[in-house]
GROMACS .gro file of C-alpha atoms in nm:
model
  451
    1ARG     CA    1  20.790  17.072  13.201
    2ARG     CA    2  21.017  17.360  13.108
    3VAL     CA    3  21.300  17.393  13.358
    4HIS     CA    4  21.544  17.681  13.352
    5GLY     CA    5  21.802  17.828  13.579
    6GLY     CA    6  21.643  18.158  13.680
    7GLY     CA    7  21.981  18.298  13.784
    8ALA     CA    8  22.149  18.622  13.682
    9ARG     CA    9  22.009  18.591  13.328
   10SER     CA   10  21.651  18.570  13.459
   11ALA     CA   11  21.715  18.865  13.686
   12GLU     CA   12  21.836  19.078  13.397
   13MET     CA   13  21.529  18.983  13.192
   14CYS     CA   14  21.309  19.087  13.481
   15LYS     CA   15  21.443  19.444  13.487
   16SER     CA   16  21.223  19.555  13.202
   17THR     CA   17  20.928  19.317  13.233
   18ASN     CA   18  20.843  19.350  13.600
   19LYS     CA   19  20.983  19.692  13.699
   20ILE     CA   20  21.111  19.544  14.021
   21ASP     CA   21  21.307  19.854  14.117
   22GLU     CA   22  21.008  20.090  14.117
   23PRO     CA   23  20.894  20.223  14.459
   24PHE     CA   24  20.607  20.027  14.609
   25ARG     CA   25  20.265  20.189  14.616
   26PHE     CA   26  19.911  20.066  14.660
   27LEU     CA   27  19.726  20.038  14.330
   28THR     CA   28  19.367  19.957  14.429
   29ILE     CA   29  19.114  20.068  14.688
   30ARG     CA   30  19.107  19.715  14.828
   31GLU     CA   31  19.481  19.729  14.894
   32TRP     CA   32  19.437  20.053  15.086
   33LEU     CA   33  19.149  19.906  15.289
   34TYR     CA   34  19.355  19.596  15.369
   35TYR     CA   35  19.645  19.818  15.468
   36PHE     CA   36  19.439  20.008  15.726
   37ALA     CA   37  19.284  19.684  15.851
   38GLY     CA   38  19.638  19.547  15.885
   39ILE     CA   39  19.740  19.846  16.095
   40ALA     CA   40  19.445  19.775  16.326
   41LEU     CA   41  19.541  19.409  16.365
   42LEU     CA   42  19.906  19.494  16.420
   43MET     CA   43  19.815  19.715  16.714
   44PHE     CA   44  19.848  19.389  16.908
   45VAL     CA   45  20.215  19.362  16.809
   46PRO     CA   46  20.348  19.524  17.132
   47PHE     CA   47  20.170  19.256  17.336
   48ILE     CA   48  20.278  18.979  17.100
   49GLY     CA   49  20.632  19.114  17.109
   50ALA     CA   50  20.631  19.121  17.488
   51TYR     CA   51  20.517  18.759  17.512
   52VAL     CA   52  20.751  18.635  17.239
   53GLY     CA   53  21.040  18.828  17.395
   54SER     CA   54  20.960  18.668  17.729
   55VAL     CA   55  20.962  18.312  17.595
   56VAL     CA   56  21.283  18.373  17.399
   57LEU     CA   57  21.440  18.502  17.722
   58TRP     CA   58  21.303  18.196  17.900
   59ASP     CA   59  21.491  17.976  17.655
   60CYS     CA   60  21.810  18.182  17.691
   61VAL     CA   61  21.798  18.149  18.070
   62ASP     CA   62  21.728  17.777  18.040
   63ARG     CA   63  22.047  17.727  17.837
   64LEU     CA   64  22.243  17.982  18.044
   65PHE     CA   65  22.279  18.206  17.736
   66GLN     CA   66  22.496  17.945  17.566
   67GLY     CA   67  22.454  17.727  17.258
   68ARG     CA   68  22.162  17.732  17.017
   69PRO     CA   69  21.792  17.773  17.095
   70LEU     CA   70  21.632  17.472  17.265
   71ASP     CA   71  21.967  17.344  17.399
   72GLY     CA   72  21.869  17.419  17.759
   73TYR     CA   73  21.799  17.192  18.055
   74LEU     CA   74  21.420  17.201  18.024
   75MET     CA   75  21.420  17.107  17.657
   76LYS     CA   76  21.678  16.834  17.722
   77PHE     CA   77  21.447  16.695  17.988
   78VAL     CA   78  21.154  16.702  17.743
   79ARG     CA   79  21.359  16.512  17.484
   80TRP     CA   80  21.473  16.261  17.749
   81PHE     CA   81  21.115  16.206  17.867
   82ASN     CA   82  20.995  16.155  17.511
   83ILE     CA   83  21.262  15.890  17.456
   84LYS     CA   84  21.182  15.710  17.782
   85SER     CA   85  20.807  15.706  17.715
   86ALA     CA   86  20.836  15.614  17.345
   87ALA     CA   87  20.809  15.237  17.396
   88PHE     CA   88  20.478  15.270  17.579
   89ASN     CA   89  20.334  15.552  17.368
   90SER     CA   90  20.419  15.396  17.032
   91GLN     CA   91  20.155  15.126  17.080
   92PHE     CA   92  19.897  15.398  17.019
   93THR     CA   93  20.057  15.568  16.715
   94ARG     CA   94  20.071  15.457  16.352
   95HIS     CA   95  20.435  15.565  16.324
   96PRO     CA   96  20.681  15.489  16.608
   97ASN     CA   97  20.843  15.831  16.577
   98ASP     CA   98  20.509  15.993  16.659
   99ALA     CA   99  20.513  15.848  17.011
  100PHE     CA  100  20.598  16.192  17.156
  101VAL     CA  101  20.260  16.319  17.035
  102LEU     CA  102  20.089  16.144  17.328
  103ASN     CA  103  20.296  16.353  17.567
  104ALA     CA  104  20.209  16.666  17.372
  105ILE     CA  105  19.840  16.583  17.403
  106VAL     CA  106  19.865  16.535  17.779
  107PHE     CA  107  20.044  16.867  17.823
  108LEU     CA  108  19.883  17.086  17.556
  109GLY     CA  109  19.541  16.923  17.584
  110GLY     CA  110  19.539  16.879  17.960
  111VAL     CA  111  19.764  17.126  18.139
  112ILE     CA  112  19.700  17.429  17.916
  113PRO     CA  113  19.318  17.397  17.926
  114ALA     CA  114  19.337  17.338  18.303
  115LEU     CA  115  19.529  17.665  18.341
  116PHE     CA  116  19.275  17.839  18.118
  117PHE     CA  117  18.981  17.728  18.330
  118TYR     CA  118  19.170  17.808  18.650
  119ASN     CA  119  19.223  18.160  18.518
  120LEU     CA  120  18.853  18.171  18.431
  121TRP     CA  121  18.755  18.069  18.784
  122CYS     CA  122  18.989  18.326  18.940
  123TYR     CA  123  18.850  18.592  18.707
  124THR     CA  124  18.492  18.521  18.814
  125GLN     CA  125  18.592  18.524  19.180
  126TYR     CA  126  18.845  18.807  19.204
  127GLY     CA  127  18.844  18.993  18.874
  128LEU     CA  128  19.125  19.037  18.622
  129ASN     CA  129  19.476  18.960  18.744
  130TRP     CA  130  19.730  19.095  18.494
  131LYS     CA  131  20.012  18.885  18.637
  132MET     CA  132  19.813  18.564  18.591
  133LEU     CA  133  19.719  18.669  18.238
  134TYR     CA  134  20.083  18.733  18.150
  135LEU     CA  135  20.207  18.405  18.299
  136TYR     CA  136  19.929  18.209  18.129
  137HIS     CA  137  20.019  18.334  17.781
  138VAL     CA  138  20.392  18.289  17.841
  139PHE     CA  139  20.338  17.933  17.960
  140ARG     CA  140  20.097  17.867  17.672
  141LEU     CA  141  20.364  17.972  17.420
  142GLY     CA  142  20.643  17.779  17.593
  143PRO     CA  143  21.022  17.836  17.581
  144TYR     CA  144  21.120  17.980  17.243
  145PHE     CA  145  20.743  17.954  17.160
  146MET     CA  146  20.780  17.577  17.119
  147ASN     CA  147  20.435  17.497  17.260
  148PHE     CA  148  20.289  17.726  16.995
  149ALA     CA  149  20.513  17.584  16.723
  150TYR     CA  150  20.435  17.222  16.799
  151LEU     CA  151  20.063  17.287  16.839
  152TYR     CA  152  20.036  17.448  16.497
  153THR     CA  153  20.266  17.194  16.334
  154LEU     CA  154  20.061  16.907  16.474
  155CYS     CA  155  19.738  17.078  16.366
  156HIS     CA  156  19.901  17.102  16.024
  157LYS     CA  157  20.002  16.735  16.017
  158GLU     CA  158  19.663  16.628  16.152
  159GLY     CA  159  19.487  16.833  15.885
  160HIS     CA  160  19.682  16.657  15.609
  161SER     CA  161  19.611  16.308  15.744
  162HIS     CA  162  19.279  16.138  15.678
  163VAL     CA  163  19.394  15.814  15.835
  164GLY     CA  164  19.519  15.998  16.144
  165MET     CA  165  19.827  15.963  16.358
  166PHE     CA  166  19.683  15.709  16.600
  167LYS     CA  167  19.570  15.348  16.616
  168GLY     CA  168  19.402  15.129  16.873
  169PRO     CA  169  19.102  15.191  17.098
  170PHE     CA  170  19.161  15.566  17.140
  171LYS     CA  171  19.197  15.641  16.768
  172ARG     CA  172  18.858  15.809  16.728
  173VAL     CA  173  18.912  16.033  17.029
  174LEU     CA  174  19.269  16.135  16.950
  175ASN     CA  175  19.273  16.175  16.572
  176ASN     CA  176  19.138  16.532  16.569
  177VAL     CA  177  19.232  16.645  16.917
  178PHE     CA  178  19.469  16.923  16.806
  179ASN     CA  179  19.230  17.100  16.571
  180TRP     CA  180  18.907  17.040  16.764
  181TRP     CA  181  19.021  17.074  17.126
  182ILE     CA  182  19.369  17.209  17.191
  183GLY     CA  183  19.343  17.458  16.907
  184LEU     CA  184  19.059  17.639  17.085
  185PHE     CA  185  19.318  17.786  17.324
  186TYR     CA  186  19.558  17.889  17.045
  187GLY     CA  187  19.325  18.056  16.797
  188VAL     CA  188  19.275  17.758  16.565
  189MET     CA  189  18.938  17.724  16.399
  190PRO     CA  190  18.864  17.355  16.332
  191SER     CA  191  18.861  17.264  15.964
  192SER     CA  192  19.092  17.552  15.868
  193PHE     CA  193  19.382  17.307  15.833
  194ALA     CA  194  19.187  17.002  15.719
  195TYR     CA  195  19.007  17.188  15.440
  196GLY     CA  196  19.115  17.551  15.402
  197HIS     CA  197  19.485  17.476  15.409
  198SER     CA  198  19.500  17.123  15.271
  199ILE     CA  199  19.261  17.173  14.981
  200ASN     CA  200  19.285  17.541  14.888
  201HIS     CA  201  19.649  17.627  14.958
  202HIS     CA  202  19.782  17.292  14.841
  203ILE     CA  203  19.575  17.294  14.524
  204TYR     CA  204  19.662  17.647  14.416
  205ASN     CA  205  20.017  17.669  14.560
  206ASN     CA  206  20.039  18.044  14.624
  207GLY     CA  207  19.872  18.121  14.290
  208PRO     CA  208  19.583  18.356  14.210
  209ARG     CA  209  19.313  18.137  14.370
  210ASP     CA  210  19.510  18.060  14.686
  211VAL     CA  211  19.336  18.268  14.954
  212VAL     CA  212  19.663  18.321  15.142
  213SER     CA  213  19.878  18.389  14.837
  214THR     CA  214  20.173  18.625  14.889
  215ALA     CA  215  20.243  18.658  14.517
  216ASP     CA  216  20.065  18.983  14.424
  217LYS     CA  217  20.296  19.217  14.616
  218PRO     CA  218  20.673  19.253  14.663
  219ARG     CA  219  20.769  19.061  14.973
  220ASP     CA  220  21.060  19.284  15.079
  221ASN     CA  221  20.831  19.569  15.178
  222VAL     CA  222  20.685  19.638  15.522
  223ARG     CA  223  20.370  19.809  15.392
  224ALA     CA  224  20.303  19.518  15.158
  225PHE     CA  225  20.319  19.280  15.453
  226VAL     CA  226  20.089  19.500  15.662
  227SER     CA  227  19.827  19.482  15.387
  228TYR     CA  228  19.872  19.103  15.373
  229VAL     CA  229  19.787  19.037  15.739
  230PRO     CA  230  19.408  19.089  15.695
  231ARG     CA  231  19.415  18.841  15.407
  232PHE     CA  232  19.557  18.580  15.643
  233PHE     CA  233  19.310  18.680  15.917
  234LEU     CA  234  19.011  18.622  15.686
  235TYR     CA  235  19.159  18.282  15.602
  236ALA     CA  236  19.218  18.201  15.971
  237ILE     CA  237  18.851  18.267  16.056
  238ASN     CA  238  18.737  18.057  15.757
  239VAL     CA  239  18.572  18.344  15.566
  240THR     CA  240  18.768  18.355  15.241
  241THR     CA  241  18.807  17.978  15.223
  242VAL     CA  242  18.431  17.924  15.250
  243LEU     CA  243  18.373  18.178  14.972
  244GLN     CA  244  18.645  18.019  14.759
  245PHE     CA  245  18.502  17.669  14.800
  246LEU     CA  246  18.157  17.795  14.701
  247ASP     CA  247  18.312  17.957  14.394
  248ASP     CA  248  18.494  17.630  14.320
  249LYS     CA  249  18.159  17.447  14.330
  250LYS     CA  250  18.253  17.256  14.646
  251PRO     CA  251  17.953  17.332  14.873
  252LYS     CA  252  18.008  17.023  15.089
  253VAL     CA  253  18.360  17.138  15.178
  254ALA     CA  254  18.233  17.491  15.245
  255PHE     CA  255  17.967  17.346  15.477
  256LYS     CA  256  18.229  17.151  15.671
  257MET     CA  257  18.427  17.472  15.709
  258MET     CA  258  18.119  17.648  15.847
  259ILE     CA  259  18.063  17.366  16.099
  260GLY     CA  260  18.416  17.425  16.230
  261SER     CA  261  18.348  17.798  16.256
  262MET     CA  262  18.022  17.744  16.444
  263TYR     CA  263  18.197  17.505  16.683
  264THR     CA  264  18.453  17.772  16.776
  265LEU     CA  265  18.196  18.050  16.799
  266THR     CA  266  17.980  17.835  17.027
  267PHE     CA  267  18.274  17.776  17.260
  268MET     CA  268  18.350  18.149  17.262
  269TYR     CA  269  17.986  18.233  17.330
  270LEU     CA  270  17.971  17.995  17.627
  271ILE     CA  271  18.287  18.147  17.775
  272TYR     CA  272  18.143  18.495  17.718
  273ARG     CA  273  17.815  18.406  17.893
  274TYR     CA  274  18.005  18.271  18.193
  275THR     CA  275  18.247  18.567  18.212
  276ASP     CA  276  18.234  18.883  17.999
  277PHE     CA  277  18.380  19.045  17.689
  278THR     CA  278  18.705  19.141  17.862
  279PHE     CA  279  18.792  18.781  17.948
  280LEU     CA  280  18.687  18.664  17.602
  281ALA     CA  281  18.909  18.924  17.434
  282LEU     CA  282  19.216  18.867  17.653
  283TYR     CA  283  19.207  18.487  17.668
  284LEU     CA  284  19.049  18.373  17.340
  285PHE     CA  285  19.044  18.654  17.084
  286TYR     CA  286  19.403  18.756  17.157
  287PRO     CA  287  19.543  18.407  17.069
  288LEU     CA  288  19.358  18.429  16.736
  289VAL     CA  289  19.523  18.761  16.651
  290GLU     CA  290  19.856  18.636  16.784
  291ALA     CA  291  19.839  18.331  16.557
  292THR     CA  292  19.734  18.548  16.262
  293VAL     CA  293  20.037  18.772  16.298
  294LEU     CA  294  20.291  18.496  16.362
  295LEU     CA  295  20.161  18.264  16.090
  296SER     CA  296  20.138  18.554  15.846
  297CYS     CA  297  20.512  18.597  15.900
  298VAL     CA  298  20.567  18.224  15.846
  299ASN     CA  299  20.367  18.199  15.523
  300TRP     CA  300  20.520  18.524  15.396
  301VAL     CA  301  20.863  18.359  15.421
  302TRP     CA  302  20.771  18.011  15.295
  303HIS     CA  303  20.641  18.170  14.974
  304ALA     CA  304  20.842  18.492  14.952
  305PHE     CA  305  21.034  18.406  14.634
  306LEU     CA  306  20.922  18.357  14.273
  307ASP     CA  307  21.103  18.273  13.952
  308PRO     CA  308  21.031  18.578  13.729
  309ASN     CA  309  20.992  18.359  13.419
  310ASP     CA  310  20.811  18.066  13.580
  311PRO     CA  311  20.630  18.157  13.904
  312GLU     CA  312  20.498  17.802  13.915
  313ASP     CA  313  20.848  17.662  13.979
  314GLN     CA  314  20.808  17.489  14.314
  315TYR     CA  315  21.183  17.481  14.388
  316VAL     CA  316  21.195  17.860  14.378
  317GLY     CA  317  20.845  17.931  14.510
  318SER     CA  318  20.888  17.743  14.838
  319VAL     CA  319  21.180  17.785  15.076
  320THR     CA  320  21.411  17.510  15.202
  321ILE     CA  321  21.618  17.564  15.518
  322PHE     CA  322  21.921  17.357  15.616
  323ASP     CA  323  22.051  17.323  15.974
  324GLY     CA  324  21.776  17.543  16.116
  325PRO     CA  325  21.767  17.567  16.497
  326ILE     CA  326  21.388  17.521  16.517
  327ASN     CA  327  21.310  17.271  16.240
  328VAL     CA  328  20.987  17.138  16.391
  329LEU     CA  329  20.900  16.799  16.240
  330ASN     CA  330  21.101  16.872  15.925
  331GLU     CA  331  20.881  17.166  15.825
  332ASP     CA  332  21.195  17.334  15.686
  333TYR     CA  333  21.170  17.105  15.381
  334HIS     CA  334  20.883  17.314  15.251
  335VAL     CA  335  20.928  17.222  14.885
  336VAL     CA  336  20.897  16.855  14.980
  337HIS     CA  337  20.586  16.930  15.183
  338HIS     CA  338  20.416  17.080  14.877
  339GLN     CA  339  20.525  16.789  14.661
  340TYR     CA  340  20.410  16.526  14.912
  341PRO     CA  341  20.154  16.694  15.139
  342GLY     CA  342  20.030  16.363  15.280
  343ALA     CA  343  20.374  16.217  15.351
  344HIS     CA  344  20.486  16.146  15.705
  345TRP     CA  345  20.726  16.411  15.833
  346GLU     CA  346  21.013  16.167  15.890
  347LYS     CA  347  21.027  16.099  15.513
  348ASN     CA  348  21.095  16.461  15.416
  349PRO     CA  349  21.478  16.427  15.410
  350GLU     CA  350  21.444  16.114  15.198
  351TYR     CA  351  21.221  16.289  14.943
  352PHE     CA  352  21.451  16.591  14.941
  353LYS     CA  353  21.749  16.368  14.861
  354LYS     CA  354  21.555  16.200  14.581
  355HIS     CA  355  21.490  16.529  14.399
  356MET     CA  356  21.833  16.666  14.487
  357ASP     CA  357  22.001  16.362  14.334
  358ASN     CA  358  21.789  16.413  14.022
  359GLY     CA  359  21.936  16.760  13.990
  360GLU     CA  360  21.604  16.943  14.016
  361TYR     CA  361  21.711  17.176  14.298
  362VAL     CA  362  22.028  17.272  14.113
  363LYS     CA  363  21.855  17.328  13.777
  364SER     CA  364  21.611  17.575  13.931
  365ILE     CA  365  21.871  17.733  14.162
  366ALA     CA  366  21.635  17.647  14.446
  367THR     CA  367  21.555  17.907  14.711
  368ALA     CA  368  21.744  17.764  15.007
  369PHE     CA  369  21.910  17.904  15.318
  370ARG     CA  370  22.132  17.765  15.592
  371ASN     CA  371  22.154  17.808  15.969
  372THR     CA  372  21.847  18.028  16.009
  373HIS     CA  373  21.473  18.002  16.074
  374VAL     CA  374  21.157  18.157  15.932
  375PHE     CA  375  21.126  18.440  16.183
  376GLU     CA  376  21.484  18.553  16.132
  377LEU     CA  377  21.432  18.535  15.755
  378PHE     CA  378  21.111  18.735  15.790
  379PHE     CA  379  21.284  19.034  15.945
  380VAL     CA  380  21.582  19.005  15.713
  381ILE     CA  381  21.343  19.014  15.415
  382ILE     CA  382  21.107  19.296  15.512
  383LEU     CA  383  21.393  19.513  15.644
  384ARG     CA  384  21.584  19.448  15.320
  385ASP     CA  385  21.899  19.330  15.492
  386TYR     CA  386  22.029  19.180  15.169
  387LYS     CA  387  22.380  19.141  15.301
  388MET     CA  388  22.252  18.902  15.568
  389LEU     CA  389  22.016  18.733  15.322
  390VAL     CA  390  22.298  18.665  15.076
  391SER     CA  391  22.516  18.528  15.356
  392LYS     CA  392  22.240  18.278  15.450
  393PHE     CA  393  22.160  18.181  15.090
  394GLU     CA  394  22.264  17.829  14.986
  395ASP     CA  395  22.381  17.842  14.624
  396MET     CA  396  22.336  17.483  14.512
  397THR     CA  397  22.518  17.549  14.185
  398GLY     CA  398  22.827  17.687  14.360
  399LYS     CA  399  22.874  17.924  14.066
  400LEU     CA  400  22.698  18.250  14.154
  401THR     CA  401  22.896  18.558  14.255
  402GLU     CA  402  22.785  18.768  14.551
  403ASP     CA  403  22.638  19.029  14.316
  404GLU     CA  404  22.449  18.761  14.122
  405LYS     CA  405  22.306  18.620  14.444
  406LEU     CA  406  22.196  18.968  14.547
  407ARG     CA  407  22.023  19.040  14.218
  408LEU     CA  408  21.868  18.692  14.210
  409LEU     CA  409  21.715  18.729  14.557
  410GLN     CA  410  21.595  19.084  14.494
  411THR     CA  411  21.425  18.980  14.173
  412ARG     CA  412  21.259  18.676  14.327
  413LEU     CA  413  21.129  18.882  14.618
  414ARG     CA  414  20.986  19.162  14.406
  415VAL     CA  415  20.836  18.988  14.103
  416CYS     CA  416  20.461  18.927  14.115
  417TRP     CA  417  20.268  18.630  13.979
  418TRP     CA  418  19.921  18.786  13.964
  419GLY     CA  419  19.735  19.108  14.039
  420PRO     CA  420  19.806  19.461  13.911
  421ARG     CA  421  20.186  19.416  13.937
  422ALA     CA  422  20.208  19.092  13.739
  423SER     CA  423  20.422  19.101  13.426
  424GLU     CA  424  20.232  19.115  13.098
  425HIS     CA  425  20.498  18.889  12.946
  426LEU     CA  426  20.441  18.588  13.174
  427LYS     CA  427  20.330  18.280  12.986
  428LEU     CA  428  20.193  18.028  13.234
  429GLN     CA  429  20.169  17.663  13.142
  430GLY     CA  430  19.849  17.562  13.315
  431LYS     CA  431  20.023  17.484  13.642
  432GLU     CA  432  19.879  17.792  13.809
  433ILE     CA  433  19.610  17.566  13.958
  434GLY     CA  434  19.887  17.392  14.148
  435ASN     CA  435  19.848  17.036  14.276
  436TYR     CA  436  19.491  17.007  14.152
  437GLU     CA  437  19.506  16.630  14.135
  438ALA     CA  438  19.655  16.616  14.484
  439GLY     CA  439  19.358  16.819  14.605
  440PHE     CA  440  19.110  16.573  14.464
  441GLU     CA  441  19.314  16.285  14.602
  442TYR     CA  442  19.271  16.450  14.940
  443LEU     CA  443  18.896  16.478  14.893
  444ASN     CA  444  18.880  16.113  14.790
  445ASN     CA  445  19.092  15.992  15.085
  446THR     CA  446  19.359  15.846  14.855
  447HIS     CA  447  19.649  16.089  14.893
  448GLU     CA  448  19.822  15.892  15.170
  449LYS     CA  449  19.802  15.544  15.025
  450ALA     CA  450  20.151  15.561  14.871
  451ASN     CA  451  20.303  15.707  15.184
   0.00000   0.00000   0.00000
């Protein structure tokens, strides 16, 4: 494999080949259509912003406006309770450090659905209560949206694990509980993680056949992001993944995706028959749009950067974050996750150290940041606050000047891998299909055997 630095020299080469400094404009009718569809979806942003603002304030009050996020009394109690219950819970989990997941299931799979059905009963008896609606969604998200973050992270981990997180007599019941039960209340369509994400995204790694690829538009542009949101929405509702699997000659996988979609639609239909469209929209469709917007931001950041000479370079194409305040189950080691998608989360630091010691992060001048999180990076990127971005950037070579860091980050954010803005001078090496072998290992249930 050809490995090169991609630093200031690569940035200078990119000036002529990728025209990164040209103003952004839409180049196809599809891009315009996606842009207007994105505007429609983002009409929910004021509501999402109100709920997210409320749960961030909740966390600030909990820690008396001191310290870092999640340092408050409630979160300390949660951590204490997880420690105290670990000895009992670990008898049901394959990995001892997953013992907390039992508590998450009780709360997210018991309390949240109970609140949902209580709201449903009150709605049928007394009509819509806006205060109850607001409190339900705030409580569903949790302080600093941690309920949301852990639900989606555990759906993610569950989707990557064929053998499951659990053992013992309750294994069959618990192994898919996040995607097939709890996810119903958070906008998760079953099979989107197990197949759409694990097989498509992790085979094609943000390349041309990845249905949630960010690599055809500059990532430091608000309008580009707006036009990206519908792409993620079509993935979230299993439309583009089904079409992609059919095109990939994987009809069995496409069928499994459709089963997951029908499961969700059946649940929505039953709720609609018992209530009406208003309740359905406010309590079930809204979480789907909420998740689309928030996870669009997340994926936009994880894959915001590309090496202009080698867009397949995984150390540049995925972001690593050090000392992040909300590093949920080591998700901030995103390069490691793409290298070892079936690995248990507690091994991510170990795998990072392995490749760091081999010098691979340094050789590629890996895209890494310190003391931040994906949502802060998202706004820093799309608002082009390059001063802040440079200050957060972790130069693993220790040799780049501030101007070189600036030009490096600008280039990596604006270069495109595929589509009408891709450089004519790119010479790919066959890696554009990503972890193709890893994808087939997943299909054959062998990808976890070494982990």
